[in-house]
Coordinates of C-alpha atoms in Angstrom, one line a residue:
M15 CA 4.5 -20.0 -14.1
P16 CA 6.9 -19.8 -11.1
P17 CA 8.2 -22.9 -9.5
P18 CA 6.8 -23.9 -6.0
H19 CA 8.2 -21.9 -3.1
G20 CA 11.6 -23.0 -2.0
S21 CA 12.4 -25.1 -5.1
A22 CA 14.2 -22.5 -7.2
H23 CA 15.5 -19.0 -7.1
H24 CA 13.3 -16.1 -8.0
E25 CA 13.9 -12.7 -9.5
G26 CA 11.7 -9.7 -9.3
P27 CA 11.3 -6.1 -8.1
V28 CA 9.6 -4.4 -5.3
I29 CA 7.5 -1.4 -6.5
G30 CA 7.7 1.7 -4.4
A31 CA 10.1 4.0 -2.5
G32 CA 8.9 4.3 1.0
G33 CA 9.6 2.7 4.4
R34 CA 7.2 -0.2 3.7
E35 CA 9.1 -1.1 0.5
H36 CA 12.4 -0.7 2.3
A37 CA 11.2 -3.3 4.9
L38 CA 10.1 -5.6 2.1
C39 CA 13.4 -5.4 0.3
W40 CA 15.3 -5.9 3.6
A41 CA 13.3 -9.0 4.3
L42 CA 13.4 -10.4 0.8
R43 CA 17.2 -9.9 0.6
K44 CA 17.5 -12.4 3.5
S45 CA 15.5 -15.1 1.6
R46 CA 17.5 -18.0 0.1
T47 CA 14.9 -18.3 -2.7
V48 CA 15.5 -14.7 -4.0
S49 CA 18.5 -14.6 -6.4
K50 CA 18.2 -11.1 -7.7
L51 CA 16.2 -8.2 -6.0
R52 CA 15.4 -4.9 -7.6
C53 CA 13.3 -2.0 -6.5
A54 CA 11.5 0.6 -8.7
P55 CA 12.2 3.3 -8.1
G56 CA 13.6 2.7 -4.6
N57 CA 15.6 5.2 -2.5
A58 CA 19.1 5.6 -1.1
G59 CA 18.3 3.3 1.9
I60 CA 16.8 0.6 -0.3
A61 CA 19.9 0.7 -2.6
R62 CA 21.8 -1.1 0.2
D63 CA 19.4 -4.1 -0.2
A64 CA 18.3 -4.0 -3.9
E65 CA 19.4 -2.8 -7.3
L66 CA 17.4 0.4 -8.1
V67 CA 15.4 0.7 -11.4
A68 CA 14.5 4.2 -12.4
I69 CA 10.8 3.7 -13.1
P70 CA 8.2 5.5 -11.0
P71 CA 5.4 3.5 -9.4
G72 CA 2.7 5.3 -11.4
A73 CA 4.4 4.4 -14.8
V74 CA 2.4 1.2 -15.2
D75 CA 3.3 0.7 -18.9
G76 CA 7.0 1.0 -18.1
L77 CA 6.8 -1.3 -15.2
V78 CA 4.9 -4.0 -17.2
E79 CA 7.4 -3.8 -20.1
H80 CA 10.4 -3.9 -17.7
A81 CA 9.0 -7.0 -15.9
A82 CA 8.3 -8.7 -19.2
E83 CA 11.8 -7.9 -20.6
E84 CA 13.5 -9.1 -17.5
R85 CA 11.3 -12.2 -17.2
Y86 CA 10.5 -11.7 -13.6
D87 CA 8.7 -14.5 -11.7
L88 CA 7.1 -12.1 -9.2
V89 CA 6.5 -8.4 -8.7
V90 CA 5.9 -7.2 -5.2
I91 CA 3.7 -4.0 -5.2
G92 CA 3.9 -1.7 -2.2
P93 CA 1.9 1.5 -2.9
E94 CA -1.8 1.5 -3.8
V95 CA -1.6 3.8 -6.8
P96 CA -0.1 1.2 -9.1
L97 CA -2.9 -1.2 -8.0
V98 CA -5.6 1.4 -8.8
E99 CA -3.9 1.9 -12.2
G100 CA -4.2 -1.9 -12.9
L101 CA -0.6 -3.0 -12.5
A102 CA -1.4 -6.4 -11.0
D103 CA -4.0 -7.1 -13.7
R104 CA -1.6 -6.0 -16.5
L105 CA 1.2 -8.2 -15.1
A106 CA -1.2 -11.2 -14.9
Q107 CA -2.1 -10.7 -18.6
R108 CA 1.6 -11.2 -19.4
G109 CA 1.9 -14.3 -17.2
I110 CA 3.8 -12.5 -14.3
S111 CA 2.7 -13.1 -10.7
A112 CA 2.1 -10.1 -8.5
F113 CA 1.9 -9.8 -4.7
D114 CA 0.5 -6.8 -2.9
L115 CA -0.1 -6.1 0.8
R116 CA -3.8 -6.8 0.2
A117 CA -3.1 -10.2 -1.3
R118 CA -6.0 -11.9 0.4
R119 CA -8.2 -10.7 -2.5
P120 CA -7.3 -9.9 -6.1
A121 CA -5.4 -6.6 -6.4
S122 CA -7.9 -5.1 -8.8
R123 CA -10.7 -5.6 -6.2
A124 CA -8.5 -4.3 -3.5
A125 CA -7.9 -1.1 -5.4
R126 CA -11.6 -0.6 -6.1
R127 CA -12.8 -1.5 -2.5
S128 CA -13.8 1.5 -0.5
P129 CA -10.9 2.7 1.7
R130 CA -13.6 3.9 4.1
S131 CA -15.2 0.5 4.5
S132 CA -11.7 -1.1 5.2
W133 CA -11.0 1.6 7.8
R134 CA -14.4 1.1 9.5
A135 CA -13.8 -2.6 9.8
T136 CA -10.3 -2.0 11.2
A137 CA -11.4 0.7 13.6
S138 CA -14.3 -1.5 14.9
H139 CA -12.1 -4.5 15.4
G140 CA -9.4 -2.5 17.2
G141 CA -11.8 -0.5 19.4
V142 CA -10.6 2.7 17.9
S143 CA -12.7 5.8 18.3
R144 CA -13.9 7.4 15.1
V145 CA -16.2 10.3 14.2
R146 CA -19.5 9.1 12.8
R147 CA -20.8 11.3 9.9
R148 CA -24.0 13.2 10.5
R149 CA -26.1 15.3 8.2
R150 CA -26.3 18.3 10.5
G151 CA -23.4 20.1 12.1
G152 CA -20.7 19.1 9.6
R153 CA -17.4 17.5 10.5
V154 CA -16.1 20.4 12.6
A155 CA -19.1 20.3 15.0
T156 CA -18.6 16.5 15.2
L157 CA -15.0 16.8 16.2
F158 CA -16.0 18.8 19.3
E159 CA -18.4 16.0 20.3
A160 CA -16.0 13.1 19.7
R161 CA -14.2 10.9 22.3
Y162 CA -10.4 11.5 22.4
P163 CA -7.8 10.5 21.5
L164 CA -9.3 10.1 18.0
V165 CA -8.0 8.8 14.7
V166 CA -9.1 10.7 11.6
K167 CA -8.7 8.9 8.3
A168 CA -8.6 10.7 5.0
D169 CA -11.1 9.6 2.4
G170 CA -9.6 7.9 -0.7
L171 CA -6.0 7.0 -1.5
A172 CA -3.5 8.7 0.7
A173 CA -0.2 6.8 0.0
G174 CA 0.0 5.6 3.6
K175 CA -0.2 9.2 4.9
G176 CA -4.0 9.5 5.4
V177 CA -4.3 9.1 9.2
V178 CA -4.0 11.8 11.9
L179 CA -4.1 11.1 15.6
C180 CA -5.9 13.9 17.5
D181 CA -5.5 14.5 21.2
G182 CA -8.4 17.0 21.4
A183 CA -10.7 19.1 19.2
R184 CA -8.3 22.1 19.5
S185 CA -5.1 20.2 18.8
P186 CA -3.1 21.1 15.7
S187 CA -3.8 17.6 14.2
A188 CA -7.5 18.1 14.7
R189 CA -7.4 21.5 13.0
S190 CA -5.5 20.0 10.0
A191 CA -8.2 17.2 9.8
R192 CA -10.9 19.7 9.4

């Protein structure tokens, strides 16, 4: 079990290779409680802030074995795919703590929770227009009746790339959302 925050130095990797993970590595590098920072798999930008480990985010078995061999205190999980594949749960079985960007609830529940229900709550809270599904007319007809600008969210996991902002029904982004 890791020591209380601030009382010792921690080691661990950030999982992922995108901008979100780069920001996490950049911030963690500044912490006085982080003694060794790695990122799996990382990218050229992340390499300035963390040592890279050549294990892809979807290779859950490899990530768990690596974390156990290195005796990490904490693994920071960026992308949703490793969560869906059970990485946080598998790390917990080995006594390794995991943090993910949905840490207010257990990672296994976060991965199984409907992305659509999370999006609805966020859109409602922020006053964002969204197309409501209807049985008749299909999604194309609904796009022409929507209030713009409009945010269209892909259903399911989209690795942070599932949102399109449409200026109007005939805009290129609206056509790609169909």
